[in-house]
Each structure stands twice: as C-alpha cells, then as structure tokens.
XYZ file of C-alpha atoms in Angstrom:
716
model
C 12.146 29.732 24.270
C 12.129 30.517 27.984
C 8.357 30.878 28.298
C 7.221 28.286 25.784
C 5.904 25.965 28.536
C 3.716 28.617 30.167
C 0.783 28.050 27.797
C 0.436 24.351 28.659
C -2.162 22.877 31.030
C -0.975 20.392 33.700
C -1.589 17.273 31.576
C 0.060 18.789 28.504
C 3.010 19.869 30.646
C 3.312 16.321 32.052
C 3.473 14.885 28.536
C 5.950 17.487 27.270
C 8.344 17.180 30.214
C 8.012 13.435 30.865
C 11.165 11.671 32.046
C 13.183 9.620 29.525
C 11.353 6.508 28.411
C 8.506 5.407 26.183
C 5.449 7.662 26.262
C 1.811 7.066 25.288
C -0.318 10.207 25.023
C -4.048 9.575 24.708
C -5.171 12.858 23.170
C -8.892 13.502 22.953
C -10.486 15.628 20.246
C -9.520 19.286 20.537
C -7.131 18.642 23.431
C -4.019 20.164 21.840
C -2.094 17.106 20.615
C -0.125 19.033 17.968
C 0.905 21.540 20.624
C 2.114 18.674 22.824
C 4.124 17.089 20.007
C 5.856 20.297 18.978
C 6.549 21.362 22.568
C 7.934 17.902 23.379
C 10.451 18.280 20.545
C 11.360 21.761 21.771
C 11.725 20.437 25.340
C 14.034 17.618 24.245
C 16.222 20.101 22.414
C 16.155 22.714 25.194
C 17.173 20.198 27.867
C 19.759 18.576 25.587
C 17.997 15.236 25.945
C 18.257 14.984 22.163
C 19.918 16.783 19.295
C 18.121 18.039 16.195
C 20.012 15.292 14.354
C 18.495 12.634 16.632
C 14.747 13.352 16.360
C 12.356 11.687 13.927
C 8.742 12.937 13.894
C 6.197 10.991 11.839
C 2.817 12.366 10.763
C 0.054 11.011 8.544
C -0.449 13.899 6.157
C 1.780 16.454 4.497
C -0.497 19.132 5.913
C 0.170 17.899 9.462
C 3.943 17.808 8.972
C 3.883 21.310 7.463
C 1.880 22.601 10.438
C 4.311 20.962 12.862
C 7.272 22.655 11.169
C 5.532 26.033 11.251
C 4.799 25.746 14.962
C 8.303 24.583 15.778
C 9.877 27.503 13.956
C 7.977 29.874 16.244
C 9.634 28.438 19.356
C 12.988 27.120 18.093
C 16.087 29.287 17.572
C 16.831 27.522 14.265
C 14.996 26.365 11.135
C 13.051 23.130 11.405
C 14.544 21.799 8.153
C 17.316 20.304 10.279
C 14.741 17.903 11.765
C 13.428 14.757 10.118
C 9.685 15.494 10.049
C 7.346 13.929 7.516
C 4.800 11.280 6.675
C 5.625 7.576 6.741
C 5.829 7.607 2.962
C 7.942 10.757 2.604
C 10.464 9.501 5.167
C 10.613 6.087 3.484
C 11.150 7.813 0.147
C 14.023 9.828 1.611
C 15.665 6.682 2.964
C 15.342 4.848 -0.341
C 16.901 7.765 -2.235
C 19.863 7.614 0.150
C 20.262 3.819 -0.102
C 18.779 2.959 -3.500
C 21.512 0.485 -4.440
C 21.275 -1.492 -1.195
C 17.491 -1.459 -1.612
C 17.962 -2.986 -5.099
C 16.529 0.057 -6.853
C 17.772 2.187 -9.706
C 18.972 5.657 -8.800
C 16.213 7.197 -10.915
C 13.343 5.072 -9.553
C 9.897 6.698 -9.814
C 6.923 6.679 -7.453
C 3.592 5.773 -9.039
C 0.202 6.821 -7.703
C -2.992 4.784 -7.515
C -4.068 5.602 -11.081
C -0.676 4.619 -12.500
C -0.822 1.381 -10.536
C -4.291 0.664 -11.912
C -3.127 1.110 -15.506
C -0.113 -1.110 -14.861
C -2.318 -3.902 -13.525
C -4.571 -3.650 -16.566
C -1.518 -4.204 -18.781
C -0.615 -7.268 -16.753
C -4.132 -8.695 -17.007
C -3.929 -8.346 -20.781
C -0.508 -10.029 -20.848
C -1.843 -12.910 -18.754
C -5.005 -13.188 -20.908
C -7.201 -12.627 -17.857
C -10.723 -11.244 -18.264
C -11.122 -7.940 -16.396
C -14.747 -8.792 -15.663
C -13.663 -11.903 -13.790
C -10.532 -10.351 -12.266
C -11.170 -6.600 -11.877
C -8.025 -4.437 -11.770
C -9.232 -2.649 -8.617
C -9.572 -5.965 -6.835
C -6.024 -6.949 -7.771
C -4.811 -3.500 -6.736
C -6.464 -3.881 -3.319
C -5.014 -7.394 -2.931
C -1.454 -6.302 -3.714
C -1.571 -3.355 -1.311
C -3.058 -5.524 1.444
C -0.288 -8.109 1.076
C 2.423 -5.458 1.141
C 0.941 -3.976 4.311
C 1.276 -7.440 5.847
C 4.897 -7.563 4.711
C 4.269 -10.355 2.201
C 5.862 -10.731 -1.207
C 4.103 -12.840 -3.818
C 6.394 -15.855 -3.315
C 5.603 -15.920 0.422
C 1.811 -16.256 0.043
C 0.233 -19.671 0.593
C -2.104 -20.193 -2.363
C -2.186 -23.969 -2.680
C -5.842 -24.481 -1.741
C -7.472 -21.508 -3.405
C -7.787 -21.044 -7.186
C -8.740 -17.374 -6.813
C -5.722 -16.747 -4.592
C -3.449 -18.465 -7.096
C -4.574 -16.056 -9.809
C -4.130 -13.028 -7.558
C -0.626 -14.197 -6.631
C 0.120 -14.682 -10.325
C -0.924 -11.067 -10.974
C 1.114 -9.892 -7.966
C 4.188 -11.773 -9.217
C 3.937 -10.216 -12.679
C 3.324 -6.797 -11.131
C 6.470 -7.075 -8.985
C 8.536 -8.033 -12.023
C 7.180 -5.192 -14.155
C 7.767 -2.597 -11.421
C 11.320 -3.812 -10.866
C 12.013 -3.818 -14.590
C 10.727 -0.245 -15.008
C 12.127 1.105 -11.707
C 8.667 1.877 -10.286
C 7.631 2.035 -6.635
C 4.043 2.358 -5.363
C 3.067 3.804 -1.972
C 2.825 0.467 -0.141
C 6.150 -0.558 -1.664
C 7.918 2.437 -0.098
C 7.402 1.147 3.436
C 7.890 -2.526 2.595
C 11.127 -1.806 0.707
C 12.577 0.133 3.680
C 11.460 -2.646 6.032
C 13.333 -5.159 3.873
C 16.346 -2.835 3.563
C 16.715 -2.692 7.330
C 16.192 -6.448 7.642
C 18.722 -7.330 4.953
C 21.300 -4.640 5.713
C 21.829 -4.674 9.507
C 24.603 -2.074 9.342
C 22.181 0.466 7.808
C 19.570 -0.300 10.459
C 22.217 0.045 13.180
C 23.202 3.436 11.789
C 19.664 4.836 12.029
C 19.031 3.255 15.410
C 22.129 5.021 16.684
C 21.138 8.264 15.007
C 17.517 8.589 16.161
C 17.336 8.676 19.946
C 13.687 9.804 19.874
C 10.835 8.819 17.546
C 7.521 10.689 17.835
C 4.441 9.424 15.972
C 1.196 11.354 15.491
C -2.284 9.819 14.935
C -1.048 6.405 16.041
C -4.557 4.934 15.961
C -4.382 5.202 12.159
C -1.266 3.032 11.743
C -1.513 -0.275 9.894
C 0.481 -3.399 10.678
C 3.428 -2.483 8.405
C 3.718 1.035 9.806
C 3.784 -0.262 13.370
C 6.316 -2.964 12.441
C 8.394 -0.257 10.761
C 8.480 1.865 13.956
C 9.339 -1.123 16.153
C 12.088 -2.212 13.780
C 13.696 1.250 13.738
C 13.353 1.859 17.478
C 15.105 -1.338 18.553
C 15.992 -1.628 22.239
C 17.236 1.870 23.031
C 15.351 4.508 21.029
C 12.626 6.247 23.015
C 9.231 6.250 21.325
C 6.427 8.729 21.962
C 3.084 8.015 20.333
C 0.061 10.311 20.302
C -3.344 8.968 19.408
C -6.998 8.526 20.262
C -8.667 5.143 19.976
C -12.032 6.946 19.975
C -11.092 8.607 16.672
C -9.982 5.484 14.813
C -12.230 5.621 11.731
C -10.083 4.185 8.946
C -10.331 0.444 9.558
C -11.575 0.010 5.981
C -8.156 1.052 4.696
C -6.054 -1.033 7.062
C -5.765 1.150 10.177
C -5.608 -0.825 13.403
C -6.808 0.995 16.521
C -5.518 -1.929 18.594
C -1.964 -0.769 17.865
C -2.462 1.744 20.685
C -3.120 -1.096 23.125
C -0.295 -3.194 21.639
C 2.147 -0.369 22.283
C 1.785 -0.740 26.053
C 2.280 -4.501 25.677
C 5.309 -4.225 23.404
C 7.005 -1.429 25.352
C 7.059 -2.266 29.080
C 7.066 0.545 31.634
C 5.465 2.979 29.223
C 4.266 6.253 30.745
C 0.643 7.082 29.835
C -0.719 10.640 29.852
C -4.343 11.463 29.067
C -5.221 14.778 27.468
C -8.894 15.226 28.298
C -9.333 18.990 28.507
C -11.004 20.148 25.328
C -10.452 23.655 23.952
C -12.914 23.417 21.096
C -16.473 22.522 22.060
C -19.073 23.532 24.635
C -19.846 21.383 27.670
C -23.146 20.295 26.137
C -21.528 19.016 22.948
C -18.734 17.241 24.844
C -21.074 15.588 27.345
C -23.287 14.328 24.521
C -20.299 13.007 22.542
C -18.914 11.312 25.661
C -22.245 9.572 26.212
C -22.235 8.182 22.676
C -18.654 6.922 22.658
C -19.089 5.393 26.113
C -21.247 2.705 24.448
C -18.103 1.241 22.862
C -16.273 -1.415 24.840
C -12.504 -2.087 24.832
C -11.653 1.599 25.047
C -8.439 2.755 26.651
C -10.533 5.180 28.624
C -10.808 8.968 28.790
C -13.542 11.577 29.018
C -13.372 15.013 27.500
C -14.181 18.062 29.604
C -13.936 21.804 29.217
C -13.761 24.928 31.314
C -15.744 26.679 28.609
C -19.402 27.599 28.574
C -22.311 25.162 28.776
C -23.545 26.354 25.404
C -26.776 25.821 23.513
C -28.653 22.502 23.457
C -28.037 20.230 20.482
C -30.856 20.711 17.979
C -32.576 17.531 16.751
C -34.787 17.689 13.668
C -36.984 14.908 12.302
C -37.673 15.610 8.635
C -40.362 14.182 6.368
C -37.762 13.226 3.774
C -34.352 14.273 2.477
C -35.782 17.379 0.781
C -37.418 18.583 3.978
C -34.155 17.864 5.805
C -32.181 19.946 3.285
C -34.682 22.830 3.453
C -34.438 22.844 7.245
C -30.637 22.977 7.082
C -30.799 25.777 4.518
C -33.219 27.777 6.685
C -30.979 27.400 9.736
C -27.938 28.482 7.730
C -29.785 31.534 6.424
C -30.854 32.446 9.949
C -27.302 31.971 11.288
C -25.923 34.145 8.483
C -28.418 36.891 9.362
C -27.254 36.652 12.968
C -23.609 37.262 12.075
C -22.178 33.840 11.179
C -20.024 33.583 8.079
C -20.803 30.723 5.718
C -17.263 29.360 6.207
C -18.077 28.911 9.916
C -20.669 26.275 8.986
C -20.180 22.645 7.951
C -22.621 20.000 6.736
C -21.398 16.465 7.413
C -22.868 13.279 5.948
C -22.046 9.570 5.946
C -22.474 8.935 2.222
C -21.300 11.067 -0.695
C -24.639 10.421 -2.364
C -26.365 12.571 0.276
C -24.704 15.694 -1.083
C -26.877 15.812 -4.205
C -30.102 17.054 -2.573
C -28.170 19.293 -0.176
C -26.280 20.902 -3.069
C -29.478 21.568 -5.019
C -31.190 23.097 -1.998
C -28.285 25.406 -1.164
C -28.099 26.537 -4.795
C -31.822 27.340 -4.716
C -31.170 29.554 -1.702
C -28.131 31.230 -3.320
C -25.899 29.922 -0.544
C -22.257 29.430 -1.542
C -20.757 26.050 -0.686
C -17.636 23.973 -1.237
C -17.273 20.193 -1.322
C -14.283 19.577 0.946
C -12.014 16.756 -0.204
C -14.296 15.659 -3.015
C -16.273 16.556 -6.135
C -19.750 17.957 -6.597
C -22.301 15.255 -7.350
C -22.590 15.887 -11.089
C -18.808 16.185 -11.444
C -18.084 12.669 -10.161
C -16.673 10.276 -12.738
C -19.358 7.618 -12.328
C -22.102 10.228 -12.845
C -20.353 11.562 -15.937
C -20.237 7.969 -17.208
C -24.025 7.720 -16.785
C -24.549 11.014 -18.556
C -22.224 9.837 -21.333
C -24.309 6.710 -21.911
C -27.536 8.700 -21.857
C -26.139 11.230 -24.325
C -25.203 8.392 -26.656
C -28.681 6.881 -26.368
C -30.145 10.226 -27.341
C -27.629 10.870 -30.133
C -25.326 8.096 -31.311
C -23.289 10.653 -33.278
C -22.106 12.344 -30.062
C -18.369 11.587 -30.379
C -17.442 12.942 -26.937
C -19.963 10.672 -25.242
C -18.867 7.734 -27.417
C -15.205 8.114 -26.414
C -16.107 8.357 -22.728
C -18.188 5.188 -22.500
C -17.128 2.859 -25.322
C -14.661 1.122 -23.011
C -16.182 2.012 -19.636
C -16.360 -0.409 -17.990
C -13.488 -2.122 -19.838
C -14.734 -4.372 -22.642
C -11.573 -5.014 -24.644
C -11.698 -1.954 -26.896
C -8.155 -0.635 -26.685
C -6.386 2.537 -27.792
C -5.284 0.962 -31.073
C -8.878 0.148 -32.045
C -10.057 3.611 -31.029
C -7.346 5.228 -33.119
C -8.427 3.168 -36.150
C -11.983 4.429 -35.653
C -10.821 8.037 -35.218
C -8.768 7.847 -38.420
C -11.678 6.375 -40.367
C -14.108 8.979 -38.990
C -11.741 11.792 -39.952
C -11.143 10.436 -43.462
C -14.813 9.827 -44.184
C -16.045 12.894 -42.254
C -18.427 10.774 -40.232
C -19.065 10.191 -36.531
C -17.280 7.527 -34.503
C -20.530 5.557 -34.296
C -20.809 5.587 -38.080
C -17.134 4.631 -38.300
C -17.937 1.567 -36.168
C -20.687 0.570 -38.547
C -18.405 1.000 -41.555
C -15.499 -0.846 -39.926
C -17.782 -3.767 -39.059
C -19.090 -3.848 -42.610
C -15.594 -3.731 -44.121
C -14.195 -6.123 -41.484
C -11.172 -3.902 -40.860
C -11.049 -4.555 -37.101
C -9.478 -7.529 -35.356
C -11.996 -10.289 -34.544
C -11.778 -9.533 -30.802
C -12.233 -5.782 -31.288
C -15.052 -6.332 -33.784
C -16.889 -8.564 -31.294
C -16.502 -6.025 -28.476
C -17.674 -3.149 -30.701
C -20.664 -5.191 -31.847
C -21.672 -5.994 -28.267
C -21.397 -2.338 -27.308
C -23.471 -1.135 -30.273
C -26.096 -3.816 -29.655
C -26.370 -2.649 -26.042
C -26.981 0.965 -27.100
C -29.451 -0.041 -29.828
C -31.403 -2.236 -27.414
C -31.729 0.604 -24.882
C -32.705 3.399 -27.281
C -36.364 2.334 -27.765
C -36.892 2.319 -24.000
C -36.629 6.117 -23.901
C -40.056 6.350 -25.501
C -41.725 3.606 -23.482
C -40.399 3.919 -19.919
C -39.969 6.595 -17.259
C -36.521 8.151 -17.349
C -35.372 6.646 -14.064
C -36.233 3.134 -15.255
C -34.308 3.720 -18.480
C -31.301 4.783 -16.405
C -31.649 1.746 -14.164
C -31.636 -0.632 -17.127
C -28.785 1.319 -18.732
C -26.605 1.124 -15.607
C -27.277 -2.588 -15.223
C -26.959 -3.415 -18.923
C -23.733 -1.463 -19.361
C -22.264 -3.239 -16.347
C -21.460 -0.017 -14.484
C -22.913 -1.158 -11.181
C -21.264 -4.582 -11.357
C -17.982 -2.891 -12.287
C -17.934 -0.642 -9.228
C -19.252 -3.341 -6.890
C -16.065 -5.306 -7.485
C -14.109 -2.544 -5.761
C -14.650 -3.492 -2.123
C -13.169 -0.291 -0.736
C -15.122 2.634 0.709
C -14.459 4.461 -2.566
C -16.048 1.679 -4.618
C -19.077 1.566 -2.331
C -19.522 5.337 -2.664
C -19.572 5.021 -6.459
C -22.290 2.350 -6.323
C -24.348 4.551 -3.996
C -23.889 7.527 -6.318
C -25.181 5.512 -9.286
C -28.302 4.678 -7.307
C -28.728 8.298 -6.250
C -28.480 9.347 -9.906
C -31.543 7.204 -10.613
C -33.391 9.087 -7.860
C -32.208 12.344 -9.436
C -33.791 11.273 -12.744
C -36.999 10.147 -11.018
C -37.445 13.553 -9.408
C -36.665 15.505 -12.570
C -39.495 17.512 -14.068
C -39.051 19.473 -17.284
C -40.271 23.063 -17.376
C -43.880 23.336 -18.491
C -43.013 25.353 -21.591
C -40.082 23.127 -22.554
C -40.265 21.936 -26.145
C -37.444 19.442 -25.654
C -38.009 15.689 -25.245
C -37.675 14.622 -21.607
C -34.221 13.039 -22.075
C -32.891 16.140 -23.836
C -34.325 18.399 -21.125
C -32.762 16.227 -18.451
C -29.350 16.271 -20.144
C -29.536 20.033 -20.613
C -30.436 20.578 -16.974
C -27.587 18.331 -15.829
C -25.117 20.397 -17.847
C -26.547 23.641 -16.490
C -26.434 22.322 -12.914
C -22.829 21.218 -13.305
C -22.085 24.702 -14.610
C -23.229 26.161 -11.270
C -19.728 26.322 -9.896
C -19.055 25.817 -6.233
C -17.413 28.625 -4.311
C -13.783 29.349 -5.077
C -11.130 28.445 -2.554
C -11.012 31.180 0.082
C -14.510 32.478 -0.714
C -17.011 32.631 2.136
C -18.837 29.323 1.688
C -20.526 26.543 3.632
C -18.230 23.519 3.886
C -19.771 20.187 2.840
C -17.971 16.898 3.416
C -18.218 13.278 4.473
C -17.687 12.488 8.134
C -14.423 10.758 7.248
C -13.133 13.946 5.601
C -14.035 16.035 8.661
C -11.453 14.482 10.973
C -8.999 17.093 12.232
C -11.259 20.040 11.346
C -13.466 22.268 13.484
C -16.353 24.663 12.820
C -18.478 26.956 15.003
C -21.671 25.383 13.594
C -22.049 21.792 12.391
C -24.955 19.890 10.819
C -24.822 16.087 10.867
C -27.389 14.899 8.335
C -28.959 11.483 7.776
C -28.766 9.861 11.213
C -30.824 6.819 10.260
C -30.307 3.095 10.613
C -28.778 1.685 7.444
C -27.258 5.034 6.510
C -25.512 5.960 9.753
C -24.599 3.474 11.103
C -24.062 2.179 7.588
C -25.835 -1.048 6.679
C -22.545 -2.772 5.831
C -21.214 -2.157 9.346
C -24.260 -2.192 11.613
C -24.392 -5.979 12.071
C -20.729 -6.453 12.976
C -19.380 -5.508 16.399
C -16.142 -4.030 15.053
C -17.923 -2.245 12.238
C -20.557 -0.775 14.537
C -17.878 0.386 16.983
C -16.092 2.215 14.155
C -19.353 3.817 12.998
C -19.898 5.043 16.562
C -16.388 6.487 16.606
C -17.242 8.245 13.355
C -20.301 9.741 15.054
C -18.102 10.884 17.934
C -15.667 12.498 15.502
C -18.537 14.302 13.767
C -20.038 15.624 16.995
C -16.696 16.898 18.289
C -16.104 18.965 15.126
C -18.705 21.431 16.463
C -17.477 24.330 18.573
C -20.652 26.211 19.507
C -23.718 24.742 17.845
C -24.549 21.212 16.690
C -27.579 20.083 14.670
C -28.520 16.416 14.243
C -31.070 15.600 11.535
C -32.823 12.474 10.300
C -35.704 11.734 7.946
C -38.764 9.541 8.275
C -38.301 8.424 4.686
C -35.426 8.829 2.256
C -35.112 8.167 -1.469
C -31.465 7.274 -1.354
C -29.527 4.595 -3.241
C -32.333 4.097 -5.719
C -35.413 3.474 -3.619
C -37.641 5.351 -1.203
C -38.270 3.707 2.133
C -39.270 4.391 5.686
C -36.290 4.990 7.940
C -35.686 4.238 11.569
C -33.764 6.895 13.452
C -30.159 6.047 14.232
C -29.378 4.231 17.437
C -26.734 6.890 18.022
C -29.500 9.438 18.634
C -30.890 7.249 21.410
C -27.450 7.264 23.017
C -27.476 11.057 23.426
C -29.096 11.931 26.798
C -32.310 13.902 26.308
C -31.100 16.667 28.632
C -28.681 17.794 25.900
C -31.237 17.772 23.076
C -33.806 20.268 21.860
C -36.399 18.966 19.438
C -36.864 21.353 16.529
C -40.404 21.751 15.229
C -41.213 20.574 11.768
C -41.455 22.959 8.883
C -44.626 23.283 6.855
C -44.900 23.681 3.112
C -45.393 27.416 3.578
C -42.713 28.382 6.112
C -39.125 29.370 5.561
C -38.071 28.597 9.114
C -38.967 25.910 11.659
C -42.445 26.509 13.049
C -43.217 26.824 16.726
C -45.936 24.220 16.946
C -46.173 20.555 16.129
C -48.340 19.306 13.262
C -51.745 17.927 14.137
C -52.146 14.236 13.381
C -55.371 13.323 11.608
C -57.529 10.300 12.148
C -59.353 8.511 9.349
C -62.706 10.099 10.294
C -61.433 13.670 9.624
C -59.210 13.156 6.588
C -61.039 10.392 4.818
C -57.868 8.317 4.758
C -56.189 6.004 7.261
C -52.694 4.671 7.831
C -51.941 1.558 5.794
C -54.724 2.267 3.294
C -54.074 1.502 -0.394
C -54.584 4.488 -2.702
C -54.077 5.352 -6.376
C -52.592 8.528 -7.866
C -53.126 9.458 -11.559
C -49.384 9.957 -12.103
C -47.605 7.822 -9.486
C -49.915 4.806 -9.488
C -50.752 2.646 -6.455
C -49.287 3.222 -3.035
C -49.784 2.856 0.719
C -50.592 5.658 3.177
C -47.746 6.018 5.672
C -48.578 9.247 7.500
C -51.134 12.085 7.763
C -50.828 15.588 9.171
C -52.153 19.125 9.061
C -55.694 20.496 8.887
C -58.157 21.748 6.293
C -56.719 22.690 2.910
C -53.193 22.192 4.266
C -53.756 18.522 5.077
C -50.820 16.443 3.849
C -50.521 12.719 3.344
C -47.369 10.643 2.931
C -47.727 7.778 0.452
C -45.213 5.117 -0.473
C -45.762 4.368 -4.164
C -44.694 1.063 -5.695
C -42.707 2.625 -8.520
C -42.100 6.216 -7.421
C -40.916 5.950 -3.839
C -42.292 7.866 -0.865
C -43.923 11.276 -1.401
C -45.758 13.895 0.665
C -48.866 15.218 -1.102
C -51.368 17.998 -0.287
C -54.729 16.235 -0.210
C -56.652 19.126 -1.769
C -54.519 18.807 -4.926
C -53.403 15.175 -4.929
C -56.502 13.558 -6.544
C -55.961 10.388 -4.533
C -58.452 7.550 -4.913
C -59.064 4.794 -2.375
C -58.485 1.308 -3.755
C-alpha cells in the first residue's frame, strides 16, 4: 500500500487525504472519481481514521460496487468483503434481513421487481372493480413509487379535494395491504421501510450511527429525496459524509433524481470541504473545450471546467444529412473508413436521443455487414410494442394464427383473463379448431361469462372491421388505424415515464417502417404477407454476440459512465434533441443540455455530430431545424463534412450546387404531383444535369429526395 497515492494528481490527492470532516467532491467526466473513492477508503484504513467495520460505501449500480471492490482488493491487504459496499437497495435489503421483525416483516419476505408489481396492481384493480382504461396499472405503479420516494404512506396523503387522487390512494392502500399480507417488498419499499425502521427504533439507528464513522456516496447527483433523507438520517451529527458527484451529469430527473441535492449538501452540512476534479483523462482538448462551451449555457451550476494535458486532437465533424437514411449512410461510411484505418468496431459507439432512431441505423449497418450491439436495450423489431403490432397484423392477415391471437387478444388489457383463455384453448383442442374459431363457437353456444363474451365480441369486431382495409389502403395507413383502433397508442401514452414515451415513439416509427417497405419485384406474396415475412427475416438477423467485435448502439441515457475512442451523436435537431417535451421548460432544457454534455464527453479521440434537414420519425416526415446545442459549440472546434451523393460511398470533397428555377424547371415552394406519392411541395434542389435531385414533402408520404430524370414530377 505504500505507493498507492503516487498515481494521484494534486486535486485527487487533496480529496483522498482531506482532513476529517464532510467532503464534497465535484468530479467531472473522466476525472477519476472511482479512483478517488477507492483511494479515500484505503487512506482512511491506512491512517487508522476508520476501521473496515466503520465504512459504508454506497453506489448506484451493482456494476459500480463490483468495480469498487475489485479496485480496493488491489491496494488493500485484506478482502473487501469485510466492507459494507453496495447500492442503496442492496444495503437496505441487508438491513431488513437483519432486522425483519422490528421492520414488521416476515423472515422470508420476498423482493418483487417492476413486472411483479405491475401484475399485483392489476389484481387490485380487478378487486376494486376499476377499469384499467380509466386507471392504467402503470400510472398507479408510478404514483405508488413516487409517494414512497417522498416518504408517504397511503394514509398520510391529502386526497380530500381530488377525485383522481382519492382513487390512486385507494389503490395504494390496497396494494400496501396485499404486499404486507404476502410478505412482498418492492424496490421503493426497501428504502422507505429502512427509513421507518430507524425512525421507529431509535436504538437500532443509534447502533448504526455508532458503527459507521464514514459514509461515502457515489453519483450523488442521481439521488432522489428519499435516498438523501436516508443518508442524512444515518449520518446523524457525528458520522463523516463524503459525496462524489457532478451536477453537469444529472440526467435522470424523469425518474426522481434531484441534482439540487449536491447544492443542498453544502447547506445541510456546514463547513464542508469542496474539491473539484477537473483534469480529464479521457478526451482530447478539442472535445473537452466544445463540451465545456455547451454546458456553460446552463445556469445554477456549481462550477467547474474540464481540462486535459492530452493532445488537441481532431476537429469535431459536423454532418448535415438530407434525411435519416442519408445520415445513417454517412455514419456507416465513416465506420467503414475507420475500420479500414485500424479501428475495431467495439471502439465505436452510435448515440441517439430516442430508441426509435435505431431502426434506420440498424438496417443501414446490416446492409453494410457491420456487426452491432444494442447496449442496454432491444433491437427495434424485438421490442414488445413492435411485436404487439406485428401480432395484430398477423391476425388481420390470418385469423387462425393462434400465436398472434394469444399475444394480442388482451393487449392492451380488455378484460379477457386467463380463465377465459383457458376455456378457449380447451375448446380449440377438443374441436381441433383455431382459437379464433373457438371464439366464434363459444359466442354461439354462450359458454362464456357475459363480461368475457362482450370483450371477445369487441375484439373480434375490431379485427373484422380492419381486415378489409388491407385491400383498400396503403400498408402504413392500415397500421395507423390498427394501432389507434386497438388502443395501443392510448395504452402506452398513459405511462408518463421515459419508457412509456419511448414505446409511443416506437409505434410511430413502425408506421414509417411500413411506409418505406417495398416488396421485391418478383414477389408473389400479397404486400402484407411480404411485409410480415421481411419483418421476421430482419428480426432473425441477430446482433453481435456479447464479446464479439461490434459497434455499440445506445441511447444517450444508457451511455453515461462509458467511453469510446470514436462516438457518433445522431439526430441533433430541435424537437428530437432537445426533446420536444423538454425544450420549452427551463429545467427540462437544462437536463437535455446535460445529456448533450454527457454524450460529447463519452468520446476519447473522435466525435461526430449529425443532423438531418428532414426526418420521417414518429410517424410523419417534416423539415427539421438543427439543434440549438450545435450553435453552442464554437465554430473553431467544428469541421463541416461534405454531403454524400447518391453515387458515393464516402463523403465527397465538394458541396452540391444549388439550382435555380430557370435551370431545373422547378422552384422552391412549388406544388408538384408524383404518380405514386401524389401531391407535394418542393423543399430543396441540388446537383446538375442527370444527377439533379429535388426534395419534395408529400401530403401522405412524407419528405423524399428524388432524381429528376426518373421522378416523373408534374407541376400543379
């Protein structure tokens, strides 16, 4: 251990060896915060300022706690298992196992995850005779978790003036009773139950206050109100608290995180020592200076600026695409070029704001035979909401498709329970008929309960009403009506979380997917059948296996804590990034900007920023305005990449030539008609001669780039 401090820079050393007292470490991206935390623990033990028995280290993920243990074992003369290191939830779980009786729990209590909680709430809604359409389970789930994070039990909530609140409290009350009866504890309950244990059993709280002389908390900007209250309650008057965080990387406000807890810490703990870790060991000077310029636009920061002794590095590449397909082709071409120059695919990441963006990127990488992995998520066609859409479409095409029937008959919930489904399965097996035919027979014989019979009838009427549309409407319009009629969009819109929003956006992107689908010329299948077949084949194109050399694709939220030599940030457009739900609110916009800062600082050597003039995303094609975040990057750090043409694999070296009306025959804003896409408006013109291209926004087909020599456009 004698040389373990030698590798620290002056600021890291100051944090590690700080005198006794409360300590706030503002740790910028890539500044070595994990190193500081582990070395602080080692320092406390080496100087006998604390014993292994007296240290509690709290992280936010199991991965982070595992990494901390691994690092500690390299510098400590004993195994780290003697230390209390873990997430808020794992530590709370450990405490409740030790004091289950005092916490009013059974010895064999079980933890339930989000899916278990959802199913439990559905049972309660049925018991209370509440309609899931009016009171969605996800909404009740969100409400219960939010109240627990505030430290509120159902009986403590003021619901006198609000009928909606009264119903939610009623659900919460029944949920509490059912969990207690069945010895179940959800994630939010873990922290709240320990908080109440300490409040109600002062001798237990006194024991742990005496035991833990030092509490160290990682990623403090991500704490919610209960987690902060939990730390303050345990620390009391004498325990020394060290927190490490970065207000510029607080990006989880949508799930309860409160960046202001960092500022509150200095208020709640007088005479706190503050150390700023600003030396970055990850990115080039160019990337850091650009990221600093963006985040500087946020007010109410605690203040720090990253710097590096490393190289200046390459300029940040900025590419303005025609549309999302051009953007994806550009990214693919750059990846191919980087691979040829010695990069591994795993050194490259593509980051995006919305999960729905991955669809076009995935297709384009597959076309180029580039391996990829979706980090922390599913491929587009593997997502549950997309499989629901495909299930409905399969049933429209063939009502005897039992697998599709089982997937969608009660999705979204329409009162068709397991008992009814089992009746239908038994009848289908006995009669050797499909489940759809079993429904018809059961309705005819009146063997179902009146409620189940009504729900089945409504479902069958929905499918029957949609089937004729397949022969009279474009596929994307059929899907649109199907999604609306089935209630899928309304169902997911009721989930106000980021996850629910992503599902709604994915449904809209699936409509775009259908709009762009073209069957092979020699295909003898009907369009719907060809589309379904292609979707199955595409989903069969497996992403790279774990450990295989592959490009990493992920949302910006998933990228936090990671780093890559080369990073692409795609879709920097107003309404997409910053997201339209956040752009008009000061707090929301500030968090979006922090998300941009996080994305930029994932890049070690090379950063690409891309945006599109038009994008068919979330169901409609529209002109896009470039993100305000791009304007906040000083031009001295940017290099404008030239546009690609239809015939080039890599970015060209010259800009396209804009055409005037007298050379192309068309002018901006002119109304035109296409034999396939119908009427539209000219948005842009470029190129020369036979390569002249025109961008048209069609009323029913979105925005498209067409080669004039082939487009057969007519002036209206």
